[in-house]
mmCIF file of N, CA and C in Angstrom:
data_model
loop_
_atom_site.group_PDB
_atom_site.id
_atom_site.type_symbol
_atom_site.label_atom_id
_atom_site.label_comp_id
_atom_site.label_asym_id
_atom_site.label_seq_id
_atom_site.Cartn_x
_atom_site.Cartn_y
_atom_site.Cartn_z
ATOM 1 N N MET M 556 10.655 -5.273 22.572
ATOM 2 C CA MET M 556 11.179 -6.564 22.167
ATOM 3 C C MET M 556 10.985 -6.794 20.668
ATOM 4 N N GLU M 557 9.879 -6.325 20.119
ATOM 5 C CA GLU M 557 9.588 -6.493 18.704
ATOM 6 C C GLU M 557 10.639 -5.821 17.825
ATOM 7 N N ARG M 558 11.160 -4.696 18.262
ATOM 8 C CA ARG M 558 12.148 -3.969 17.464
ATOM 9 C C ARG M 558 13.501 -4.670 17.453
ATOM 10 N N ALA M 559 13.755 -5.577 18.373
ATOM 11 C CA ALA M 559 15.043 -6.251 18.444
ATOM 12 C C ALA M 559 15.214 -7.264 17.308
ATOM 13 N N LYS M 560 14.130 -7.791 16.768
ATOM 14 C CA LYS M 560 14.203 -8.742 15.665
ATOM 15 C C LYS M 560 14.564 -8.006 14.379
ATOM 16 N N PRO M 561 15.277 -8.669 13.466
ATOM 17 C CA PRO M 561 15.516 -8.055 12.160
ATOM 18 C C PRO M 561 14.184 -7.833 11.443
ATOM 19 N N TRP M 562 14.118 -6.820 10.591
ATOM 20 C CA TRP M 562 12.852 -6.458 9.952
ATOM 21 C C TRP M 562 12.285 -7.576 9.101
ATOM 22 N N TRP M 563 13.147 -8.389 8.470
ATOM 23 C CA TRP M 563 12.627 -9.435 7.596
ATOM 24 C C TRP M 563 11.981 -10.578 8.366
ATOM 25 N N ARG M 564 12.276 -10.708 9.648
ATOM 26 C CA ARG M 564 11.630 -11.751 10.454
ATOM 27 C C ARG M 564 10.268 -11.308 10.960
ATOM 28 N N ARG M 565 10.037 -9.999 10.991
ATOM 29 C CA ARG M 565 8.742 -9.498 11.439
ATOM 30 C C ARG M 565 7.712 -9.515 10.322
ATOM 31 N N LEU M 566 8.128 -9.698 9.083
ATOM 32 C CA LEU M 566 7.235 -9.595 7.935
ATOM 33 C C LEU M 566 6.916 -10.974 7.365
ATOM 34 N N GLU M 567 6.204 -11.757 8.110
ATOM 35 C CA GLU M 567 5.789 -13.069 7.650
ATOM 36 C C GLU M 567 4.732 -12.900 6.566
ATOM 37 N N PRO M 568 4.813 -13.685 5.470
ATOM 38 C CA PRO M 568 3.869 -13.508 4.368
ATOM 39 C C PRO M 568 2.402 -13.679 4.759
ATOM 40 N N GLY M 569 2.100 -14.553 5.684
ATOM 41 C CA GLY M 569 0.722 -14.762 6.101
ATOM 42 C C GLY M 569 0.151 -13.599 6.892
ATOM 43 N N ARG M 570 1.012 -12.734 7.375
ATOM 44 C CA ARG M 570 0.576 -11.588 8.164
ATOM 45 C C ARG M 570 0.400 -10.326 7.322
ATOM 46 N N LEU M 571 0.614 -10.407 6.035
ATOM 47 C CA LEU M 571 0.536 -9.214 5.195
ATOM 48 C C LEU M 571 -0.797 -8.482 5.317
ATOM 49 N N PRO M 572 -1.951 -9.157 5.279
ATOM 50 C CA PRO M 572 -3.210 -8.417 5.443
ATOM 51 C C PRO M 572 -3.310 -7.709 6.795
ATOM 52 N N VAL M 573 -2.819 -8.348 7.856
ATOM 53 C CA VAL M 573 -2.853 -7.722 9.183
ATOM 54 C C VAL M 573 -1.929 -6.508 9.221
ATOM 55 N N LEU M 574 -0.752 -6.641 8.625
ATOM 56 C CA LEU M 574 0.189 -5.527 8.601
ATOM 57 C C LEU M 574 -0.352 -4.356 7.784
ATOM 58 N N LEU M 575 -1.007 -4.651 6.672
ATOM 59 C CA LEU M 575 -1.598 -3.574 5.872
ATOM 60 C C LEU M 575 -2.741 -2.895 6.623
ATOM 61 N N LEU M 576 -3.525 -3.671 7.352
ATOM 62 C CA LEU M 576 -4.582 -3.086 8.171
ATOM 63 C C LEU M 576 -3.986 -2.230 9.287
ATOM 64 N N ALA M 577 -2.883 -2.680 9.870
ATOM 65 C CA ALA M 577 -2.203 -1.876 10.900
ATOM 66 C C ALA M 577 -1.676 -0.570 10.302
ATOM 67 N N LEU M 578 -1.158 -0.624 9.080
ATOM 68 C CA LEU M 578 -0.699 0.601 8.418
ATOM 69 C C LEU M 578 -1.869 1.543 8.153
ATOM 70 N N TRP M 579 -3.008 0.998 7.771
ATOM 71 C CA TRP M 579 -4.209 1.809 7.559
ATOM 72 C C TRP M 579 -4.605 2.512 8.856
ATOM 73 N N LYS M 580 -4.595 1.764 9.941
ATOM 74 C CA LYS M 580 -4.937 2.340 11.245
ATOM 75 C C LYS M 580 -3.886 3.357 11.680
ATOM 76 N N LEU M 581 -2.634 3.095 11.353
ATOM 77 C CA LEU M 581 -1.560 4.040 11.668
ATOM 78 C C LEU M 581 -1.774 5.352 10.908
ATOM 79 N N TRP M 582 -2.135 5.251 9.652
ATOM 80 C CA TRP M 582 -2.377 6.440 8.830
ATOM 81 C C TRP M 582 -3.545 7.260 9.379
ATOM 82 N N ARG M 583 -4.564 6.602 9.871
ATOM 83 C CA ARG M 583 -5.755 7.291 10.360
ATOM 84 C C ARG M 583 -5.610 7.807 11.790
ATOM 85 N N HIS M 584 -4.590 7.360 12.516
ATOM 86 C CA HIS M 584 -4.435 7.745 13.920
ATOM 87 C C HIS M 584 -3.885 9.165 14.028
ATOM 88 N N PRO M 585 -4.490 10.003 14.877
ATOM 89 C CA PRO M 585 -4.057 11.408 14.958
ATOM 90 C C PRO M 585 -2.672 11.607 15.573
ATOM 91 N N ASP M 586 -2.160 10.655 16.349
ATOM 92 C CA ASP M 586 -0.848 10.819 16.988
ATOM 93 C C ASP M 586 0.311 10.385 16.105
ATOM 94 N N THR M 587 0.025 9.880 14.912
ATOM 95 C CA THR M 587 1.077 9.415 14.032
ATOM 96 C C THR M 587 1.829 10.597 13.432
ATOM 97 N N PRO M 588 3.160 10.602 13.536
ATOM 98 C CA PRO M 588 3.941 11.666 12.898
ATOM 99 C C PRO M 588 3.763 11.630 11.374
ATOM 100 N N TRP M 589 4.072 12.727 10.714
ATOM 101 C CA TRP M 589 3.773 12.840 9.285
ATOM 102 C C TRP M 589 4.587 11.875 8.430
ATOM 103 N N ALA M 590 5.850 11.614 8.760
ATOM 104 C CA ALA M 590 6.678 10.738 7.921
ATOM 105 C C ALA M 590 6.139 9.303 7.874
ATOM 106 N N PRO M 591 5.878 8.647 9.014
ATOM 107 C CA PRO M 591 5.307 7.300 8.913
ATOM 108 C C PRO M 591 3.895 7.306 8.341
ATOM 109 N N LYS M 592 3.178 8.404 8.524
ATOM 110 C CA LYS M 592 1.838 8.508 7.949
ATOM 111 C C LYS M 592 1.909 8.484 6.422
ATOM 112 N N LEU M 593 2.861 9.226 5.851
ATOM 113 C CA LEU M 593 3.023 9.243 4.392
ATOM 114 C C LEU M 593 3.469 7.887 3.859
ATOM 115 N N VAL M 594 4.401 7.254 4.550
ATOM 116 C CA VAL M 594 4.866 5.934 4.122
ATOM 117 C C VAL M 594 3.735 4.919 4.223
ATOM 118 N N ALA M 595 2.973 4.975 5.305
ATOM 119 C CA ALA M 595 1.870 4.026 5.499
ATOM 120 C C ALA M 595 0.832 4.148 4.399
ATOM 121 N N VAL M 596 0.422 5.366 4.077
ATOM 122 C CA VAL M 596 -0.603 5.536 3.041
ATOM 123 C C VAL M 596 -0.057 5.143 1.669
ATOM 124 N N ALA M 597 1.222 5.388 1.413
ATOM 125 C CA ALA M 597 1.814 4.993 0.129
ATOM 126 C C ALA M 597 1.858 3.475 -0.006
ATOM 127 N N VAL M 598 2.232 2.780 1.063
ATOM 128 C CA VAL M 598 2.313 1.315 1.016
ATOM 129 C C VAL M 598 0.919 0.710 0.850
ATOM 130 N N VAL M 599 -0.055 1.208 1.593
ATOM 131 C CA VAL M 599 -1.425 0.684 1.471
ATOM 132 C C VAL M 599 -1.978 0.967 0.075
ATOM 133 N N ALA M 600 -1.745 2.168 -0.440
ATOM 134 C CA ALA M 600 -2.235 2.507 -1.785
ATOM 135 C C ALA M 600 -1.579 1.619 -2.835
ATOM 136 N N TYR M 601 -0.291 1.373 -2.711
ATOM 137 C CA TYR M 601 0.396 0.509 -3.679
ATOM 138 C C TYR M 601 -0.113 -0.923 -3.583
ATOM 139 N N ALA M 602 -0.331 -1.402 -2.359
ATOM 140 C CA ALA M 602 -0.800 -2.783 -2.173
ATOM 141 C C ALA M 602 -2.205 -2.976 -2.748
ATOM 142 N N LEU M 603 -3.045 -1.967 -2.647
ATOM 143 C CA LEU M 603 -4.428 -2.099 -3.107
ATOM 144 C C LEU M 603 -4.628 -1.675 -4.553
ATOM 145 N N SER M 604 -3.650 -1.015 -5.128
ATOM 146 C CA SER M 604 -3.786 -0.520 -6.492
ATOM 147 C C SER M 604 -3.690 -1.662 -7.501
ATOM 148 N N PRO M 605 -4.540 -1.632 -8.507
ATOM 149 C CA PRO M 605 -4.430 -2.659 -9.549
ATOM 150 C C PRO M 605 -3.285 -2.369 -10.522
ATOM 151 N N ILE M 606 -2.648 -1.220 -10.394
ATOM 152 C CA ILE M 606 -1.560 -0.839 -11.287
ATOM 153 C C ILE M 606 -0.241 -1.061 -10.562
ATOM 154 N N ASP M 607 0.647 -1.859 -11.144
ATOM 155 C CA ASP M 607 1.960 -2.149 -10.571
ATOM 156 C C ASP M 607 3.033 -1.383 -11.326
ATOM 157 N N LEU M 608 4.175 -1.189 -10.679
ATOM 158 C CA LEU M 608 5.309 -0.580 -11.373
ATOM 159 C C LEU M 608 5.787 -1.488 -12.500
ATOM 160 N N ILE M 609 5.861 -2.775 -12.207
ATOM 161 C CA ILE M 609 6.227 -3.763 -13.222
ATOM 162 C C ILE M 609 5.015 -4.682 -13.372
ATOM 163 N N PRO M 610 4.429 -4.778 -14.572
ATOM 164 C CA PRO M 610 3.228 -5.612 -14.745
ATOM 165 C C PRO M 610 3.483 -7.071 -14.334
ATOM 166 N N ASP M 611 2.476 -7.693 -13.752
ATOM 167 C CA ASP M 611 2.618 -9.049 -13.226
ATOM 168 C C ASP M 611 2.792 -10.110 -14.310
ATOM 169 N N PHE M 612 2.416 -9.810 -15.551
ATOM 170 C CA PHE M 612 2.541 -10.831 -16.592
ATOM 171 C C PHE M 612 3.991 -11.010 -17.061
ATOM 172 N N ILE M 613 4.902 -10.131 -16.660
ATOM 173 C CA ILE M 613 6.315 -10.299 -16.985
ATOM 174 C C ILE M 613 6.870 -11.347 -16.020
ATOM 175 N N PRO M 614 7.369 -12.467 -16.542
ATOM 176 C CA PRO M 614 7.830 -13.546 -15.655
ATOM 177 C C PRO M 614 8.892 -13.071 -14.669
ATOM 178 N N LEU M 615 8.781 -13.465 -13.455
ATOM 179 C CA LEU M 615 9.686 -13.199 -12.342
ATOM 180 C C LEU M 615 9.737 -11.732 -11.936
ATOM 181 N N LEU M 616 9.987 -10.843 -12.863
ATOM 182 C CA LEU M 616 10.082 -9.422 -12.525
ATOM 183 C C LEU M 616 8.747 -8.859 -12.061
ATOM 184 N N GLY M 617 7.659 -9.347 -12.597
ATOM 185 C CA GLY M 617 6.336 -8.856 -12.230
ATOM 186 C C GLY M 617 5.993 -9.103 -10.774
ATOM 187 N N GLN M 618 6.478 -10.191 -10.229
ATOM 188 C CA GLN M 618 6.230 -10.506 -8.824
ATOM 189 C C GLN M 618 7.295 -9.902 -7.917
ATOM 190 N N LEU M 619 8.441 -9.578 -8.496
ATOM 191 C CA LEU M 619 9.563 -9.086 -7.708
ATOM 192 C C LEU M 619 9.276 -7.734 -7.068
ATOM 193 N N ASP M 620 8.568 -6.852 -7.772
ATOM 194 C CA ASP M 620 8.296 -5.538 -7.172
ATOM 195 C C ASP M 620 7.402 -5.677 -5.944
ATOM 196 N N ASP M 621 6.409 -6.561 -6.010
ATOM 197 C CA ASP M 621 5.546 -6.781 -4.841
ATOM 198 C C ASP M 621 6.317 -7.454 -3.710
ATOM 199 N N ALA M 622 7.182 -8.387 -4.062
ATOM 200 C CA ALA M 622 7.930 -9.123 -3.043
ATOM 201 C C ALA M 622 8.969 -8.244 -2.351
ATOM 202 N N LEU M 623 9.419 -7.196 -3.009
ATOM 203 C CA LEU M 623 10.420 -6.311 -2.399
ATOM 204 C C LEU M 623 9.824 -5.020 -1.852
ATOM 205 N N LEU M 624 8.974 -4.357 -2.637
ATOM 206 C CA LEU M 624 8.486 -3.036 -2.250
ATOM 207 C C LEU M 624 7.561 -3.064 -1.040
ATOM 208 N N LEU M 625 6.662 -4.020 -0.987
ATOM 209 C CA LEU M 625 5.737 -4.070 0.149
ATOM 210 C C LEU M 625 6.458 -4.340 1.467
ATOM 211 N N PRO M 626 7.305 -5.367 1.558
ATOM 212 C CA PRO M 626 8.015 -5.571 2.836
ATOM 213 C C PRO M 626 8.939 -4.409 3.207
ATOM 214 N N LEU M 627 9.601 -3.823 2.212
ATOM 215 C CA LEU M 627 10.478 -2.691 2.514
ATOM 216 C C LEU M 627 9.674 -1.474 2.971
ATOM 217 N N GLY M 628 8.529 -1.242 2.342
ATOM 218 C CA GLY M 628 7.675 -0.123 2.755
ATOM 219 C C GLY M 628 7.118 -0.320 4.151
ATOM 220 N N ILE M 629 6.694 -1.545 4.449
ATOM 221 C CA ILE M 629 6.185 -1.841 5.796
ATOM 222 C C ILE M 629 7.306 -1.664 6.820
ATOM 223 N N ALA M 630 8.483 -2.178 6.499
ATOM 224 C CA ALA M 630 9.620 -2.053 7.420
ATOM 225 C C ALA M 630 9.980 -0.586 7.650
ATOM 226 N N LEU M 631 9.922 0.232 6.604
ATOM 227 C CA LEU M 631 10.222 1.652 6.756
ATOM 228 C C LEU M 631 9.193 2.338 7.644
ATOM 229 N N ALA M 632 7.925 2.018 7.446
ATOM 230 C CA ALA M 632 6.873 2.611 8.279
ATOM 231 C C ALA M 632 7.041 2.205 9.743
ATOM 232 N N VAL M 633 7.359 0.935 9.981
ATOM 233 C CA VAL M 633 7.570 0.458 11.355
ATOM 234 C C VAL M 633 8.775 1.152 11.970
ATOM 235 N N TRP M 634 9.835 1.307 11.205
ATOM 236 C CA TRP M 634 11.054 1.933 11.706
ATOM 237 C C TRP M 634 10.835 3.413 12.049
ATOM 238 N N LEU M 635 10.011 4.099 11.255
ATOM 239 C CA LEU M 635 9.753 5.527 11.482
ATOM 240 C C LEU M 635 8.759 5.790 12.620
ATOM 241 N N THR M 636 7.972 4.792 12.970
ATOM 242 C CA THR M 636 6.909 4.963 13.949
ATOM 243 C C THR M 636 7.417 4.685 15.361
ATOM 244 N N PRO M 637 7.019 5.497 16.342
ATOM 245 C CA PRO M 637 7.352 5.167 17.731
ATOM 246 C C PRO M 637 6.826 3.764 18.084
ATOM 247 N N ALA M 638 7.619 3.011 18.817
ATOM 248 C CA ALA M 638 7.324 1.594 19.076
ATOM 249 C C ALA M 638 5.951 1.384 19.711
ATOM 250 N N GLU M 639 5.620 2.186 20.728
ATOM 251 C CA GLU M 639 4.333 1.978 21.414
ATOM 252 C C GLU M 639 3.152 2.295 20.503
ATOM 253 N N LEU M 640 3.305 3.270 19.619
ATOM 254 C CA LEU M 640 2.236 3.612 18.668
ATOM 255 C C LEU M 640 2.030 2.474 17.667
ATOM 256 N N TRP M 641 3.123 1.927 17.149
ATOM 257 C CA TRP M 641 3.015 0.817 16.195
ATOM 258 C C TRP M 641 2.430 -0.423 16.863
ATOM 259 N N GLN M 642 2.885 -0.741 18.064
ATOM 260 C CA GLN M 642 2.380 -1.921 18.762
ATOM 261 C C GLN M 642 0.876 -1.812 19.017
ATOM 262 N N ALA M 643 0.415 -0.623 19.372
ATOM 263 C CA ALA M 643 -1.022 -0.427 19.612
ATOM 264 C C ALA M 643 -1.811 -0.621 18.325
ATOM 265 N N ARG M 644 -1.319 -0.084 17.193
ATOM 266 C CA ARG M 644 -2.036 -0.240 15.923
ATOM 267 C C ARG M 644 -2.009 -1.695 15.465
ATOM 268 N N LEU M 645 -0.896 -2.369 15.713
ATOM 269 C CA LEU M 645 -0.790 -3.775 15.334
ATOM 270 C C LEU M 645 -1.751 -4.625 16.153
ATOM 271 N N ARG M 646 -1.867 -4.351 17.448
ATOM 272 C CA ARG M 646 -2.836 -5.087 18.279
ATOM 273 C C ARG M 646 -4.261 -4.837 17.804
ATOM 274 N N GLU M 647 -4.574 -3.586 17.456
ATOM 275 C CA GLU M 647 -5.910 -3.275 16.923
ATOM 276 C C GLU M 647 -6.173 -4.048 15.638
ATOM 277 N N ALA M 648 -5.189 -4.090 14.762
ATOM 278 C CA ALA M 648 -5.359 -4.798 13.489
ATOM 279 C C ALA M 648 -5.540 -6.292 13.713
ATOM 280 N N GLU M 649 -4.783 -6.861 14.632
ATOM 281 C CA GLU M 649 -4.931 -8.290 14.922
ATOM 282 C C GLU M 649 -6.290 -8.589 15.528
ATOM 283 N N ALA M 650 -6.809 -7.678 16.352
ATOM 284 C CA ALA M 650 -8.115 -7.893 16.979
ATOM 285 C C ALA M 650 -9.259 -7.751 15.985
ATOM 286 N N HIS M 651 -9.073 -6.927 14.955
ATOM 287 C CA HIS M 651 -10.143 -6.668 13.989
ATOM 288 C C HIS M 651 -9.778 -7.136 12.588
ATOM 289 N N ALA M 652 -8.957 -8.164 12.485
ATOM 290 C CA ALA M 652 -8.477 -8.624 11.179
ATOM 291 C C ALA M 652 -9.603 -9.146 10.295
ATOM 292 N N GLU M 653 -10.687 -9.616 10.903
ATOM 293 C CA GLU M 653 -11.793 -10.153 10.086
ATOM 294 C C GLU M 653 -12.697 -9.053 9.538
ATOM 295 N N ARG M 654 -12.602 -7.832 10.090
ATOM 296 C CA ARG M 654 -13.435 -6.708 9.634
ATOM 297 C C ARG M 654 -12.561 -5.697 8.912
ATOM 298 N N LEU M 655 -12.633 -5.701 7.596
ATOM 299 C CA LEU M 655 -11.842 -4.748 6.824
ATOM 300 C C LEU M 655 -12.591 -3.424 6.716
ATOM 301 N N PRO M 656 -11.843 -2.308 6.679
ATOM 302 C CA PRO M 656 -12.515 -1.012 6.526
ATOM 303 C C PRO M 656 -13.079 -0.871 5.119
ATOM 304 N N ARG M 657 -14.136 -0.096 4.997
ATOM 305 C CA ARG M 657 -14.695 0.188 3.675
ATOM 306 C C ARG M 657 -13.839 1.255 3.014
ATOM 307 N N LEU M 658 -13.430 0.954 1.822
ATOM 308 C CA LEU M 658 -12.539 1.853 1.107
ATOM 309 C C LEU M 658 -13.256 2.414 -0.120
ATOM 310 N N MET M 659 -14.456 2.952 0.092
ATOM 311 C CA MET M 659 -15.244 3.450 -1.030
ATOM 312 C C MET M 659 -14.536 4.589 -1.753
ATOM 313 N N ALA M 660 -13.915 5.486 -1.011
ATOM 314 C CA ALA M 660 -13.216 6.603 -1.646
ATOM 315 C C ALA M 660 -12.060 6.087 -2.496
ATOM 316 N N GLY M 661 -11.363 5.088 -2.017
ATOM 317 C CA GLY M 661 -10.276 4.503 -2.799
ATOM 318 C C GLY M 661 -10.778 3.822 -4.057
ATOM 319 N N ALA M 662 -11.894 3.113 -3.950
ATOM 320 C CA ALA M 662 -12.463 2.453 -5.122
ATOM 321 C C ALA M 662 -12.907 3.482 -6.152
ATOM 322 N N VAL M 663 -13.514 4.557 -5.689
ATOM 323 C CA VAL M 663 -13.945 5.624 -6.606
ATOM 324 C C VAL M 663 -12.726 6.260 -7.272
ATOM 325 N N ALA M 664 -11.665 6.482 -6.517
ATOM 326 C CA ALA M 664 -10.448 7.080 -7.085
ATOM 327 C C ALA M 664 -9.848 6.187 -8.166
ATOM 328 N N VAL M 665 -9.805 4.882 -7.924
ATOM 329 C CA VAL M 665 -9.263 3.962 -8.922
ATOM 330 C C VAL M 665 -10.118 3.982 -10.181
ATOM 331 N N VAL M 666 -11.435 3.978 -10.044
ATOM 332 C CA VAL M 666 -12.325 4.015 -11.207
ATOM 333 C C VAL M 666 -12.141 5.325 -11.972
ATOM 334 N N VAL M 667 -12.027 6.437 -11.262
ATOM 335 C CA VAL M 667 -11.839 7.737 -11.924
ATOM 336 C C VAL M 667 -10.523 7.765 -12.689
ATOM 337 N N VAL M 668 -9.451 7.238 -12.099
ATOM 338 C CA VAL M 668 -8.157 7.210 -12.788
ATOM 339 C C VAL M 668 -8.241 6.361 -14.053
ATOM 340 N N TRP M 669 -8.857 5.197 -13.958
ATOM 341 C CA TRP M 669 -8.991 4.341 -15.140
ATOM 342 C C TRP M 669 -9.852 4.998 -16.207
ATOM 343 N N LEU M 670 -10.949 5.629 -15.818
ATOM 344 C CA LEU M 670 -11.788 6.312 -16.803
ATOM 345 C C LEU M 670 -11.039 7.468 -17.457
ATOM 346 N N ALA M 671 -10.246 8.199 -16.674
ATOM 347 C CA ALA M 671 -9.460 9.299 -17.240
ATOM 348 C C ALA M 671 -8.424 8.770 -18.229
ATOM 349 N N LEU M 672 -7.761 7.669 -17.879
ATOM 350 C CA LEU M 672 -6.786 7.082 -18.793
ATOM 351 C C LEU M 672 -7.444 6.584 -20.073
ATOM 352 N N LEU M 673 -8.601 5.953 -19.949
ATOM 353 C CA LEU M 673 -9.328 5.501 -21.134
ATOM 354 C C LEU M 673 -9.787 6.689 -21.979
ATOM 355 N N GLY M 674 -10.217 7.760 -21.308
ATOM 356 C CA GLY M 674 -10.617 8.967 -22.034
ATOM 357 C C GLY M 674 -9.447 9.575 -22.789
ATOM 358 N N LEU M 675 -8.288 9.651 -22.160
ATOM 359 C CA LEU M 675 -7.097 10.175 -22.842
ATOM 360 C C LEU M 675 -6.697 9.295 -24.020
ATOM 361 N N LEU M 676 -6.786 8.000 -23.836
ATOM 362 C CA LEU M 676 -6.492 7.082 -24.929
ATOM 363 C C LEU M 676 -7.467 7.291 -26.085
ATOM 364 N N GLY M 677 -8.754 7.444 -25.755
ATOM 365 C CA GLY M 677 -9.760 7.682 -26.790
ATOM 366 C C GLY M 677 -9.534 8.985 -27.534
ATOM 367 N N VAL M 678 -9.217 10.051 -26.803
ATOM 368 C CA VAL M 678 -8.943 11.344 -27.444
ATOM 369 C C VAL M 678 -7.703 11.250 -28.322
ATOM 370 N N GLY M 679 -6.667 10.569 -27.816
ATOM 371 C CA GLY M 679 -5.448 10.398 -28.607
ATOM 372 C C GLY M 679 -5.703 9.623 -29.881
ATOM 373 N N LEU M 680 -6.461 8.543 -29.800
ATOM 374 C CA LEU M 680 -6.793 7.764 -30.999
ATOM 375 C C LEU M 680 -7.661 8.567 -31.959
ATOM 376 N N TRP M 681 -8.593 9.342 -31.424
ATOM 377 C CA TRP M 681 -9.449 10.156 -32.280
ATOM 378 C C TRP M 681 -8.614 11.174 -33.055
ATOM 379 N N HIS M 682 -7.683 11.828 -32.361
ATOM 380 C CA HIS M 682 -6.816 12.804 -33.034
ATOM 381 C C HIS M 682 -5.916 12.123 -34.061
ATOM 382 N N LEU M 683 -5.438 10.951 -33.741
ATOM 383 C CA LEU M 683 -4.574 10.211 -34.661
ATOM 384 C C LEU M 683 -5.323 9.858 -35.934
ATOM 385 N N PHE M 684 -6.532 9.343 -35.784
ATOM 386 C CA PHE M 684 -7.304 8.955 -36.958
ATOM 387 C C PHE M 684 -7.905 10.146 -37.681
ATOM 388 N N ALA M 685 -8.237 11.212 -36.955
ATOM 389 C CA ALA M 685 -8.795 12.414 -37.574
ATOM 390 C C ALA M 685 -7.719 13.089 -38.449
ATOM 391 N N LYS M 686 -6.493 13.152 -37.975
ATOM 392 C CA LYS M 686 -5.420 13.753 -38.758
ATOM 393 C C LYS M 686 -4.978 12.834 -39.893
ATOM 394 N N GLY M 687 -5.090 11.543 -39.695
ATOM 395 C CA GLY M 687 -4.692 10.591 -40.720
ATOM 396 C C GLY M 687 -5.635 10.585 -41.909
ATOM 397 N N SER M 688 -6.914 10.910 -41.698
ATOM 398 C CA SER M 688 -7.893 10.880 -42.790
ATOM 399 C C SER M 688 -7.949 12.195 -43.553
ATOM 400 N N SER M 689 -7.374 13.275 -43.017
ATOM 401 C CA SER M 689 -7.451 14.553 -43.736
ATOM 402 C C SER M 689 -6.236 14.843 -44.556
#
C-alpha cells in the first residue's frame, strides 16, 4: 500500500530523521541489494556531511540542493528496495527513532578530510609565498 502513494507524499519533512535512520539500517542490512545500498549510504553521507554541493549562505540556491537532493535520493532508495525489506527497516527506524547510531567512523572521516584540505591549503600558500619571496 505504501508504494501506491506518489513518492513526494511519502517524504514528509518531519519524518526526515526517521527516513535517514531507515536508510542507515537499510545500508547495514545484509539482505539489501547493492544498488539501494549504494544509494542509501550516499544519501546518508550527504545528509550528515557539513560540505554541500551549493553552500548554504547563497540565498535560495543554498537550500535548494538539500530540498531536492535528499528527497530524490530517499525516493530512489525506496524505489530500488524490495517493498518488504524497506517496510521492515522503516518500522525499525520508527521504533528506535530516539536512539541514533554512533557514527564515530564518520566523524573521524570528516575530521580527516578537513585536516587534509587545510594541510593542502597550507602547503599551497607556503609554496606561493616561498616562490614569491625568491
